[in-house]
Short mmCIF file of C-alpha atoms and ligand atoms in Angstrom, two decimals:
data_model
loop_
_atom_site.label_atom_id
_atom_site.label_comp_id
_atom_site.label_asym_id
_atom_site.label_seq_id
_atom_site.Cartn_x
_atom_site.Cartn_y
_atom_site.Cartn_z
CA MET Q 137 0.00 0.00 0.00
CA LEU Q 138 2.76 2.38 0.98
CA PHE Q 139 4.76 1.81 -2.21
CA ARG Q 140 2.00 3.38 -4.33
CA SER Q 141 1.69 6.37 -2.03
CA VAL Q 142 5.44 6.98 -1.84
CA ASP Q 143 5.59 6.91 -5.63
CA ALA Q 144 2.54 9.19 -5.82
CA VAL Q 145 4.10 11.67 -3.37
CA ALA Q 146 7.26 11.79 -5.53
CA TYR Q 147 5.01 12.61 -8.51
CA PHE Q 148 3.19 15.38 -6.58
CA ASN Q 149 6.51 16.92 -5.57
CA GLU Q 150 7.52 17.12 -9.22
CA ALA Q 151 4.14 18.36 -10.43
CA TRP Q 152 3.90 21.92 -9.07
CA THR Q 153 2.07 23.29 -12.13
CA PRO Q 154 0.16 21.76 -15.08
CA TYR Q 155 3.38 22.03 -17.12
CA HIS Q 156 5.39 20.16 -14.53
CA ALA Q 157 2.60 17.59 -14.12
CA VAL Q 158 2.72 16.87 -17.85
CA LEU Q 159 6.51 16.63 -17.71
CA ALA Q 160 6.31 14.20 -14.76
CA THR Q 161 3.76 12.11 -16.67
CA CYS Q 162 5.81 12.10 -19.89
CA ARG Q 163 8.94 11.01 -18.05
CA ARG Q 164 7.13 7.99 -16.65
CA LEU Q 165 5.53 7.20 -20.02
CA ILE Q 166 8.93 7.22 -21.72
CA ASP Q 167 10.32 4.94 -18.98
CA ALA Q 168 7.41 2.59 -19.71
CA GLY Q 169 8.26 2.41 -23.41
CA TYR Q 170 5.79 4.99 -24.76
CA GLU Q 171 6.88 6.86 -27.88
CA GLU Q 172 6.30 10.60 -28.27
CA ILE Q 173 4.37 11.71 -31.36
CA SER Q 174 3.16 15.16 -32.44
CA GLU Q 175 -0.24 16.37 -33.55
CA ARG Q 176 1.57 18.31 -36.30
CA ASP Q 177 2.94 15.14 -37.93
CA ALA Q 178 1.44 12.19 -39.78
CA TRP Q 179 0.83 9.24 -37.46
CA THR Q 180 2.00 5.73 -38.25
CA LEU Q 181 0.59 3.47 -35.55
CA LYS Q 182 0.63 -0.27 -35.11
CA PRO Q 183 -1.17 -2.82 -32.92
CA GLY Q 184 0.72 -3.24 -29.65
CA GLY Q 185 2.27 0.25 -30.06
CA LYS Q 186 2.33 2.77 -27.18
CA TYR Q 187 2.30 6.52 -27.87
CA PHE Q 188 1.73 9.95 -26.33
CA PHE Q 189 1.48 13.58 -27.36
CA THR Q 190 1.18 16.86 -25.46
CA ARG Q 191 -0.79 20.05 -26.09
CA ASN Q 192 0.53 23.38 -24.85
CA MET Q 193 2.76 21.29 -22.55
CA SER Q 194 -0.11 21.49 -20.03
CA ALA Q 195 -2.24 18.59 -21.35
CA VAL Q 196 -1.19 15.10 -22.40
CA CYS Q 197 -2.81 12.15 -24.16
CA ALA Q 198 -1.27 8.66 -24.02
CA PHE Q 199 -2.58 5.47 -25.57
CA ALA Q 200 -1.66 1.84 -26.11
CA VAL Q 201 -3.13 0.00 -29.09
CA GLY Q 202 -4.31 -3.54 -28.35
CA GLY Q 203 -2.17 -6.29 -29.86
CA ALA Q 204 -5.32 -7.83 -31.34
CA TYR Q 205 -6.75 -4.47 -32.46
CA VAL Q 206 -9.78 -4.62 -34.73
CA PRO Q 207 -10.55 -1.54 -36.94
CA GLY Q 208 -13.50 0.39 -35.51
CA ALA Q 209 -12.94 -1.00 -32.00
CA GLY Q 210 -13.53 1.24 -28.99
CA PHE Q 211 -11.37 3.19 -26.55
CA VAL Q 212 -11.28 2.75 -22.81
CA CYS Q 213 -10.16 6.12 -21.55
CA VAL Q 214 -9.46 7.62 -18.14
CA GLY Q 215 -9.52 11.42 -18.07
CA ALA Q 216 -8.24 13.74 -15.33
CA HIS Q 217 -7.04 17.34 -15.00
CA THR Q 218 -3.60 18.82 -14.37
CA ASP Q 219 -4.61 22.23 -12.96
CA SER Q 220 -5.45 23.32 -9.41
CA PRO Q 221 -6.63 26.64 -7.95
CA CYS Q 222 -3.74 28.99 -7.21
CA PRO Q 223 -2.67 32.64 -7.33
CA LYS Q 224 -1.15 33.40 -10.75
CA LEU Q 225 1.10 36.35 -11.51
CA LYS Q 226 -0.53 39.28 -13.30
CA PRO Q 227 0.98 40.66 -16.56
CA ASN Q 228 2.45 43.63 -14.68
CA THR Q 229 3.54 42.30 -11.32
CA LYS Q 230 5.37 45.28 -9.91
CA SER Q 231 3.84 46.71 -6.78
CA THR Q 232 5.39 48.56 -3.83
CA ALA Q 233 3.82 49.51 -0.52
CA GLU Q 234 5.13 50.48 2.91
CA ARG Q 235 8.71 49.71 1.87
CA PHE Q 236 7.83 46.22 0.74
CA LEU Q 237 8.32 45.03 -2.82
CA GLN Q 238 5.23 43.01 -3.74
CA VAL Q 239 3.98 40.92 -6.66
CA ARG Q 240 0.52 41.40 -8.14
CA THR Q 241 -1.45 38.14 -8.45
CA GLN Q 242 -4.83 37.10 -9.82
CA ASN Q 243 -6.99 34.19 -8.71
CA TYR Q 244 -7.00 31.04 -10.82
CA GLY Q 245 -10.06 28.92 -10.03
CA GLY Q 246 -11.97 28.80 -6.77
CA GLY Q 247 -9.34 28.28 -4.09
CA LEU Q 248 -9.72 28.36 -0.31
CA TRP Q 249 -7.63 31.53 -0.39
CA TYR Q 250 -7.25 31.99 3.36
CA THR Q 251 -5.10 28.83 3.39
CA TRP Q 252 -2.43 30.62 1.32
CA PHE Q 253 -1.66 33.06 4.12
CA ASP Q 254 1.53 32.44 6.13
CA ARG Q 255 2.78 29.73 3.75
CA ASP Q 256 6.32 29.66 2.42
CA LEU Q 257 5.84 30.35 -1.27
CA GLY Q 258 7.94 29.58 -4.32
CA VAL Q 259 7.18 30.38 -7.96
CA ALA Q 260 6.77 28.01 -10.91
CA GLY Q 261 5.39 27.76 -14.41
CA ARG Q 262 6.49 28.44 -17.96
CA VAL Q 263 8.76 31.20 -19.22
CA VAL Q 264 9.17 32.33 -22.82
CA VAL Q 265 12.89 32.95 -23.37
CA LYS Q 266 14.24 34.94 -26.30
CA LYS Q 267 17.93 34.29 -26.79
CA LYS Q 268 20.44 36.73 -28.29
CA ASP Q 269 20.52 34.74 -31.55
CA GLY Q 270 16.77 35.37 -31.97
CA THR Q 271 15.58 31.85 -31.10
CA VAL Q 272 12.58 31.62 -28.82
CA THR Q 273 12.05 28.71 -26.46
CA HIS Q 274 9.80 27.99 -23.55
CA GLU Q 275 11.42 26.80 -20.35
CA LEU Q 276 9.81 25.32 -17.28
CA LEU Q 277 10.66 27.24 -14.13
CA LYS Q 278 10.58 26.02 -10.55
CA ILE Q 279 11.99 28.22 -7.79
CA ASN Q 280 12.00 25.71 -4.96
CA ARG Q 281 12.65 27.97 -2.02
CA PRO Q 282 10.45 30.33 0.00
CA VAL Q 283 10.92 33.58 -1.93
CA MET Q 284 7.51 35.08 -1.12
CA ARG Q 285 4.90 35.22 1.62
CA ILE Q 286 1.38 36.53 2.17
CA PRO Q 287 1.34 37.46 5.87
CA SER Q 288 -1.90 37.29 7.80
CA LEU Q 289 -3.10 40.21 9.90
CA ALA Q 290 -2.44 39.87 13.63
CA ILE Q 291 -5.48 38.96 15.72
CA HIS Q 292 -4.86 42.11 17.79
CA LEU Q 293 -5.62 44.26 14.76
CA ASN Q 294 -8.89 42.49 13.91
CA ARG Q 295 -10.55 40.59 16.74
CA GLU Q 296 -13.30 39.41 14.37
CA MET Q 297 -10.90 37.36 12.22
CA ASN Q 298 -11.94 33.98 13.68
CA ASN Q 299 -15.61 34.65 12.90
CA GLY Q 300 -14.97 34.31 9.18
CA PHE Q 301 -11.83 35.04 7.23
CA ALA Q 302 -13.12 37.10 4.29
CA VAL Q 303 -10.47 37.42 1.58
CA ASN Q 304 -10.59 40.23 -0.96
CA PHE Q 305 -8.21 38.81 -3.55
CA GLN Q 306 -7.33 42.16 -5.08
CA GLN Q 307 -6.59 43.74 -1.73
CA HIS Q 308 -5.10 40.94 0.35
CA MET Q 309 -3.33 38.43 -1.90
CA ALA Q 310 -0.21 40.27 -3.11
CA PRO Q 311 2.79 38.46 -1.61
CA ILE Q 312 5.86 40.25 -0.28
CA ILE Q 313 8.99 39.36 -2.25
CA ALA Q 314 11.61 41.67 -0.74
CA ASP Q 315 12.28 44.66 1.46
CA ALA Q 316 12.35 47.79 -0.68
CA THR Q 317 15.05 49.44 1.37
CA GLU Q 318 17.32 46.42 1.36
CA SER Q 319 16.84 45.96 -2.35
CA ALA Q 320 17.50 49.55 -3.19
CA LEU Q 321 20.61 49.57 -1.07
CA GLY Q 322 22.07 46.99 -3.36
CA ALA Q 323 22.94 43.39 -2.58
CA GLY Q 324 23.80 43.65 -6.26
CA SER Q 325 20.25 42.76 -7.27
CA VAL Q 326 18.69 46.08 -8.18
CA PRO Q 327 19.72 48.39 -11.03
CA LYS Q 328 20.99 51.85 -10.18
CA ASP Q 329 17.93 53.54 -11.62
CA GLU Q 330 15.73 52.01 -8.87
CA PRO Q 331 14.02 54.99 -7.19
CA ASP Q 332 15.13 56.16 -3.78
CA PRO Q 333 13.07 54.11 -1.29
CA LYS Q 334 12.27 57.26 0.64
CA LYS Q 335 10.44 58.50 -2.40
CA LEU Q 336 8.57 55.28 -3.09
CA LYS Q 337 4.85 55.86 -3.42
CA GLU Q 338 2.01 53.64 -2.26
CA SER Q 339 1.44 52.48 -5.80
CA SER Q 340 3.91 51.79 -8.57
CA ASP Q 341 1.39 52.37 -11.34
CA LYS Q 342 3.53 55.04 -12.97
CA ASP Q 343 6.73 52.96 -12.97
CA SER Q 344 8.04 52.22 -16.42
CA THR Q 345 8.98 48.56 -15.92
CA ARG Q 346 6.47 45.76 -15.49
CA HIS Q 347 8.30 43.71 -12.87
CA HIS Q 348 10.61 44.27 -9.94
CA PRO Q 349 14.19 43.50 -11.04
CA VAL Q 350 14.50 41.15 -8.08
CA LEU Q 351 11.77 38.93 -9.52
CA LEU Q 352 13.28 38.92 -13.01
CA GLU Q 353 16.70 38.12 -11.57
CA LEU Q 354 15.28 35.17 -9.63
CA ILE Q 355 13.81 33.85 -12.88
CA ALA Q 356 16.93 34.49 -14.95
CA ASP Q 357 19.22 32.95 -12.33
CA GLU Q 358 17.11 29.80 -12.19
CA LEU Q 359 17.00 29.50 -15.99
CA ARG Q 360 20.67 30.51 -16.39
CA CYS Q 361 19.82 33.25 -18.88
CA ASP Q 362 20.03 37.04 -18.89
CA VAL Q 363 17.23 39.15 -17.42
CA GLY Q 364 16.71 40.67 -20.86
CA ASP Q 365 16.04 37.21 -22.33
CA VAL Q 366 12.82 36.78 -20.31
CA ALA Q 367 10.17 37.65 -22.91
CA ASP Q 368 7.03 36.58 -21.05
CA PHE Q 369 5.77 34.03 -18.56
CA ASP Q 370 2.84 32.12 -17.12
CA LEU Q 371 3.78 31.74 -13.46
CA GLN Q 372 1.97 30.85 -10.28
CA LEU Q 373 2.67 30.79 -6.57
CA CYS Q 374 3.41 27.38 -5.05
CA ASP Q 375 3.70 26.15 -1.47
CA VAL Q 376 7.28 24.87 -1.11
CA GLN Q 377 6.43 22.47 1.73
CA PRO Q 378 6.92 19.03 0.16
CA SER Q 379 4.05 16.56 -0.14
CA THR Q 380 4.38 13.78 2.41
CA ILE Q 381 2.90 10.65 3.93
CA GLY Q 382 1.40 11.44 7.37
CA GLY Q 383 -0.81 10.27 10.21
CA ALA Q 384 0.15 8.13 13.23
CA ARG Q 385 0.15 4.96 11.15
CA ASN Q 386 1.28 6.57 7.90
CA GLU Q 387 -2.22 6.19 6.52
CA TYR Q 388 -2.62 9.65 4.95
CA ILE Q 389 -1.17 11.78 2.18
CA PHE Q 390 -0.71 15.49 2.94
CA SER Q 391 -0.12 17.52 -0.21
CA GLY Q 392 -1.18 20.44 -2.33
CA ARG Q 393 -3.02 19.78 -5.61
CA LEU Q 394 -4.37 16.31 -4.73
CA ASP Q 395 -7.36 17.59 -6.72
CA ASN Q 396 -6.54 16.46 -9.25
CA LEU Q 397 -2.96 15.19 -9.37
CA ALA Q 398 -4.02 12.13 -7.36
CA SER Q 399 -6.24 11.13 -10.31
CA CYS Q 400 -3.50 11.99 -12.82
CA TYR Q 401 -1.08 9.76 -10.94
CA ALA Q 402 -3.58 6.92 -10.47
CA SER Q 403 -4.60 6.87 -14.14
CA LEU Q 404 -0.96 7.01 -15.24
CA ALA Q 405 0.13 4.21 -12.91
CA ALA Q 406 -2.88 2.13 -14.01
CA LEU Q 407 -2.19 2.65 -17.72
CA VAL Q 408 1.48 1.75 -17.30
CA LYS Q 409 0.54 -1.31 -15.24
CA SER Q 410 -2.08 -2.51 -17.70
CA THR Q 411 0.14 -2.04 -20.77
CA GLY Q 412 3.41 -3.47 -19.43
CA ASP Q 413 5.17 -6.61 -20.60
CA LYS Q 414 3.16 -9.00 -18.48
CA SER Q 415 -0.19 -7.29 -19.07
CA SER Q 416 -3.13 -8.35 -21.19
CA LEU Q 417 -2.38 -5.75 -23.90
CA SER Q 418 -1.47 -8.38 -26.51
CA GLU Q 419 -5.02 -9.81 -26.34
CA GLU Q 420 -6.73 -6.40 -26.29
CA THR Q 421 -8.92 -5.60 -29.33
CA GLY Q 422 -9.44 -1.92 -28.44
CA VAL Q 423 -7.26 1.03 -27.35
CA ARG Q 424 -6.33 1.95 -23.77
CA MET Q 425 -6.06 5.73 -23.37
CA LEU Q 426 -5.35 8.40 -20.78
CA VAL Q 427 -5.97 12.13 -21.20
CA HIS Q 428 -4.90 14.76 -18.66
CA TYR Q 429 -6.51 18.11 -19.49
CA ASP Q 430 -5.73 21.65 -18.38
CA HIS Q 431 -8.21 24.33 -17.27
CA GLU Q 432 -10.84 22.18 -15.53
CA GLU Q 433 -10.88 24.56 -12.57
CA VAL Q 434 -12.00 27.40 -14.85
CA GLY Q 435 -14.55 25.55 -16.97
CA SER Q 436 -12.47 23.42 -19.39
CA ASP Q 437 -12.93 25.78 -22.35
CA SER Q 438 -9.50 26.11 -23.94
CA ALA Q 439 -7.46 24.42 -26.67
CA GLN Q 440 -6.05 22.06 -24.05
CA GLY Q 441 -9.16 21.73 -21.88
CA ALA Q 442 -11.71 18.92 -21.87
CA GLY Q 443 -14.04 21.18 -23.87
CA SER Q 444 -11.54 21.23 -26.75
CA SER Q 445 -11.30 18.96 -29.77
CA MET Q 446 -8.40 17.09 -28.18
CA THR Q 447 -10.19 13.84 -27.30
CA GLU Q 448 -12.16 13.63 -30.52
CA ASP Q 449 -9.10 14.53 -32.63
CA ALA Q 450 -7.00 11.88 -30.93
CA MET Q 451 -9.62 9.16 -31.21
CA ARG Q 452 -10.41 9.91 -34.85
CA ARG Q 453 -6.75 9.94 -35.83
CA VAL Q 454 -5.99 6.71 -33.98
CA SER Q 455 -8.98 5.00 -35.62
CA MET Q 456 -8.04 6.27 -39.08
CA ALA Q 457 -4.35 5.40 -38.70
CA LEU Q 458 -5.31 1.85 -37.80
CA GLY Q 459 -7.58 1.18 -40.76
CA GLY Q 460 -10.82 2.73 -39.48
CA ASP Q 461 -11.31 4.60 -42.77
CA ALA Q 462 -11.70 1.27 -44.55
CA ILE Q 463 -14.99 0.58 -42.80
CA GLU Q 464 -18.14 2.68 -42.99
CA GLY Q 465 -18.49 5.04 -39.98
CA GLY Q 466 -15.23 3.79 -38.47
CA ALA Q 467 -14.56 6.70 -36.10
CA GLU Q 468 -18.18 7.05 -34.98
CA ARG Q 469 -18.62 3.31 -34.43
CA SER Q 470 -15.43 3.33 -32.44
CA ARG Q 471 -16.73 6.09 -30.14
CA ARG Q 472 -20.01 4.26 -29.54
CA SER Q 473 -18.01 1.23 -28.40
CA SER Q 474 -15.94 3.37 -26.03
CA PHE Q 475 -16.02 4.16 -22.32
CA ILE Q 476 -14.67 7.19 -20.44
CA VAL Q 477 -13.85 7.22 -16.76
CA SER Q 478 -13.83 10.88 -15.69
CA ALA Q 479 -11.53 10.78 -12.67
CA ASP Q 480 -11.67 13.72 -10.27
CA MET Q 481 -11.40 13.78 -6.51
CA ALA Q 482 -14.47 13.29 -4.28
CA HIS Q 483 -15.41 14.78 -0.89
CA ALA Q 484 -14.81 12.38 1.98
CA VAL Q 485 -17.09 12.90 4.97
CA HIS Q 486 -15.47 15.34 7.43
CA PRO Q 487 -15.70 14.29 11.10
CA ASN Q 488 -16.28 17.88 12.26
CA TYR Q 489 -18.79 18.76 9.51
CA ALA Q 490 -20.53 15.42 8.92
CA ASP Q 491 -23.91 17.14 8.43
CA LYS Q 492 -22.65 18.53 5.11
CA HIS Q 493 -23.05 15.05 3.58
CA GLU Q 494 -26.18 13.23 2.51
CA PRO Q 495 -26.70 10.75 5.40
CA GLY Q 496 -26.90 7.74 3.10
CA HIS Q 497 -23.88 8.75 1.01
CA LYS Q 498 -20.81 9.49 3.08
CA PRO Q 499 -17.60 8.52 1.27
CA ARG Q 500 -14.96 7.35 3.76
CA PHE Q 501 -11.19 7.05 3.64
CA GLY Q 502 -10.12 3.50 2.82
CA ASP Q 503 -13.43 2.43 1.28
CA GLY Q 504 -12.32 2.83 -2.33
CA VAL Q 505 -13.01 5.04 -5.33
CA VAL Q 506 -16.31 6.97 -5.19
CA ILE Q 507 -18.86 6.80 -8.02
CA LYS Q 508 -20.49 10.24 -8.30
CA HIS Q 509 -24.17 10.53 -9.19
CA ASN Q 510 -26.34 13.55 -10.01
CA ALA Q 511 -29.79 13.37 -11.59
CA ASN Q 512 -29.30 16.82 -13.14
CA GLN Q 513 -26.24 15.69 -15.13
CA ARG Q 514 -23.64 17.59 -13.13
CA TYR Q 515 -22.00 14.17 -13.31
CA ALA Q 516 -22.20 11.99 -16.43
CA THR Q 517 -22.77 8.75 -14.51
CA ASP Q 518 -25.82 6.64 -15.35
CA ALA Q 519 -26.92 3.18 -14.26
CA VAL Q 520 -25.01 1.39 -17.02
CA THR Q 521 -21.73 3.29 -16.64
CA ALA Q 522 -21.89 3.02 -12.84
CA TRP Q 523 -22.48 -0.71 -13.12
CA LEU Q 524 -19.59 -1.15 -15.57
CA PHE Q 525 -17.17 0.66 -13.26
CA ARG Q 526 -18.45 -1.06 -10.08
CA GLU Q 527 -18.45 -4.51 -11.66
CA LEU Q 528 -14.88 -4.17 -12.98
CA GLY Q 529 -13.72 -3.09 -9.51
CA GLU Q 530 -15.53 -5.90 -7.74
CA ARG Q 531 -14.03 -8.48 -10.11
CA ALA Q 532 -10.58 -7.11 -9.21
CA GLY Q 533 -11.37 -7.20 -5.48
CA VAL Q 534 -11.30 -3.43 -4.89
CA PRO Q 535 -14.03 -1.70 -2.86
CA VAL Q 536 -16.19 1.06 -4.31
CA GLN Q 537 -18.54 3.63 -2.77
CA GLU Q 538 -21.34 5.91 -3.98
CA PHE Q 539 -21.89 9.67 -3.63
CA VAL Q 540 -24.74 12.05 -4.24
CA VAL Q 541 -24.79 15.58 -2.82
CA ARG Q 542 -27.43 16.65 -0.27
CA SER Q 543 -30.57 17.83 -2.04
CA ASP Q 544 -30.30 21.21 -0.28
CA LEU Q 545 -26.75 21.85 -1.48
CA GLY Q 546 -25.45 22.70 -4.95
CA CYS Q 547 -23.40 20.07 -6.77
CA GLY Q 548 -19.95 20.54 -8.28
CA SER Q 549 -19.16 19.30 -11.77
CA THR Q 550 -16.30 17.72 -13.66
CA ILE Q 551 -14.97 17.00 -17.12
CA GLY Q 552 -17.40 14.05 -17.34
CA PRO Q 553 -20.51 15.83 -18.70
CA ILE Q 554 -18.30 17.94 -21.03
CA LEU Q 555 -16.58 14.89 -22.53
CA SER Q 556 -19.73 12.83 -22.90
CA THR Q 557 -21.50 15.76 -24.57
CA ARG Q 558 -18.66 16.40 -27.02
CA THR Q 559 -17.96 12.79 -27.95
CA GLY Q 560 -21.20 10.89 -27.32
CA ILE Q 561 -19.20 8.34 -25.34
CA ARG Q 562 -20.61 6.52 -22.30
CA THR Q 563 -19.04 8.14 -19.24
CA VAL Q 564 -18.84 7.58 -15.49
CA ASP Q 565 -17.70 10.21 -12.96
CA VAL Q 566 -15.55 8.84 -10.17
CA GLY Q 567 -12.77 9.89 -7.79
CA ALA Q 568 -10.85 8.94 -4.66
CA PRO Q 569 -12.13 10.58 -1.44
CA GLN Q 570 -10.19 13.52 0.02
CA LEU Q 571 -10.55 16.30 2.61
CA SER Q 572 -9.72 20.04 2.35
CA MET Q 573 -10.43 20.22 -1.39
CA HIS Q 574 -9.01 23.42 -2.94
CA SER Q 575 -6.95 24.24 0.15
CA VAL Q 576 -3.25 24.91 -0.45
CA ARG Q 577 -2.66 21.70 1.56
CA GLU Q 578 -5.11 18.81 1.09
CA MET Q 579 -5.44 15.33 2.60
CA SER Q 580 -6.26 11.89 1.24
CA SER Q 581 -5.66 8.27 2.18
CA CYS Q 582 -2.86 5.90 1.13
CA ALA Q 583 -5.34 3.02 0.95
CA ASP Q 584 -7.45 4.83 -1.63
CA MET Q 585 -4.42 5.73 -3.73
CA LYS Q 586 -3.79 2.00 -4.04
CA HIS Q 587 -7.49 1.32 -4.66
CA ALA Q 588 -7.63 3.95 -7.41
CA VAL Q 589 -4.62 2.52 -9.27
CA GLU Q 590 -5.97 -1.03 -9.03
CA HIS Q 591 -9.50 0.00 -10.00
CA PHE Q 592 -8.41 2.00 -13.06
CA ALA Q 593 -6.07 -0.85 -14.09
CA ALA Q 594 -9.02 -3.25 -13.80
CA VAL Q 595 -11.05 -0.95 -16.07
CA TYR Q 596 -8.26 -0.84 -18.65
CA GLU Q 597 -7.81 -4.60 -18.57
CA GLY Q 598 -11.43 -5.70 -18.35
CA PHE Q 599 -13.67 -3.20 -20.12
CA THR Q 600 -13.55 -4.50 -23.69
CA LYS Q 601 -14.50 -8.04 -22.71
CA LEU Q 602 -17.19 -6.98 -20.24
CA ASP Q 603 -18.75 -4.59 -22.76
CA LYS Q 604 -19.27 -7.43 -25.21
CA THR Q 605 -21.64 -9.05 -22.70
CA LEU Q 606 -23.80 -5.92 -22.38
CA MET Q 607 -27.20 -5.67 -24.01
CA VAL Q 608 -28.07 -2.02 -23.66
CA ASP Q 609 -26.85 0.15 -26.52
CA GLY Q 610 -28.49 1.37 -29.72
CA ALA Q 611 -31.94 0.67 -31.11
CA ILE Q 612 -34.82 -1.16 -29.46
CA GLY Q 613 -33.82 -4.38 -31.19
CA ASN Q 614 -30.45 -4.22 -29.48
CA LEU Q 615 -32.11 -4.46 -26.09
CA CYS Q 616 -32.27 -8.19 -26.56
CA ARG Q 617 -28.85 -8.85 -28.08
CA PRO Q 618 -25.26 -7.88 -27.33
CA CYS Q 619 -24.18 -4.53 -28.68
CA ASP Q 620 -21.01 -5.58 -30.47
ZN1 ZN Z 851 -10.89 18.58 -9.66
#
């Protein structure tokens, strides 16, 4: 049990941003014998082959073609998302107040922002670098030391703070990066034209540069380039405290971004496991696929989000490259034979707030992956897809639990309804249980990390065969015969 969680924690510690999550995933795919391909090139695929491609470096799609692939056969796909709520740097970050150099940030997604106060913060993301010879590259940046901090206000200055910590993002979420006086006095990090700190104004709106030199120098030092080479960036704040196993019996995982890196890791480990040398891939007639999307936390509408053409493009091209164009309706028939597991974390019941859960549906740590239901289609699960997922887990000996939100509370949503709408593919929404969702530091269970990997592997290995026994797709006549 612990092996999976230790490996998962190593993955979380690599995956500070969607870019780093994709890099961590690609590294493991390459180690497992997957070959990188590009959406810009022609694809030559073969049965038994294992491939992956990335989009924007923040989304990745990997797939393994069954050794016994039949043109028009379906995909069994697990989808997850690489992004998590965080403060991102604004285009012009420079801000100065009360002799502190600060960095302007904007909210990405719906975070529990009060949890970001008093954390030791690093910076990470992607930087566009323009070299002297005119070449432009993008480099991944990770400043893994506490270079910034958002201090909380002392209780003495607001006695009401414990009655509800209201965060005004614009007003309260600019981290301190350096002392203006210290910086201006030198330490070799600030140019001579930095204004006299005594004359610094409350706002730096009229300053000519977009960023404090100290920030640009941190970036340039880390990337080993000149400050002038930094053309642009997409950076976010990150908690530098490493993810870890915790609890008296080492039963928990404490980490940022468990939503949804835990699902990214579980789907990756399951795909690698189910397509390795000793797996059943050689007998598989379909395609085993994983897609990790960006931008779920802000609605999935982007070129690399679940609302994009990415899934459909990939599936069509795989089908066509493997002879699907030789049969009538190859790509469409393939999609109707497919199954998507939309994997996103679920809310475990909280011991101090147990009344927030529907009494008959309280997901618990250690009781397995949660199947999420919602009659109003906030989740894509239906009776057939829930049964498929549950049955495959039970056959593999892993537990499973069910969730529906209280009828007097609103329900979250996932990539599930978006994917099923776009592709017409049968979809189930599931996820391992966790606490503190969207906090800077979340909590889940080691047992469920193992359950998730085993359950997703069971889906990859068993779906195609189980689906052939189903009698529920298509026209009325199909109700009384298998749907293959
Ligand atoms: Zn999520």
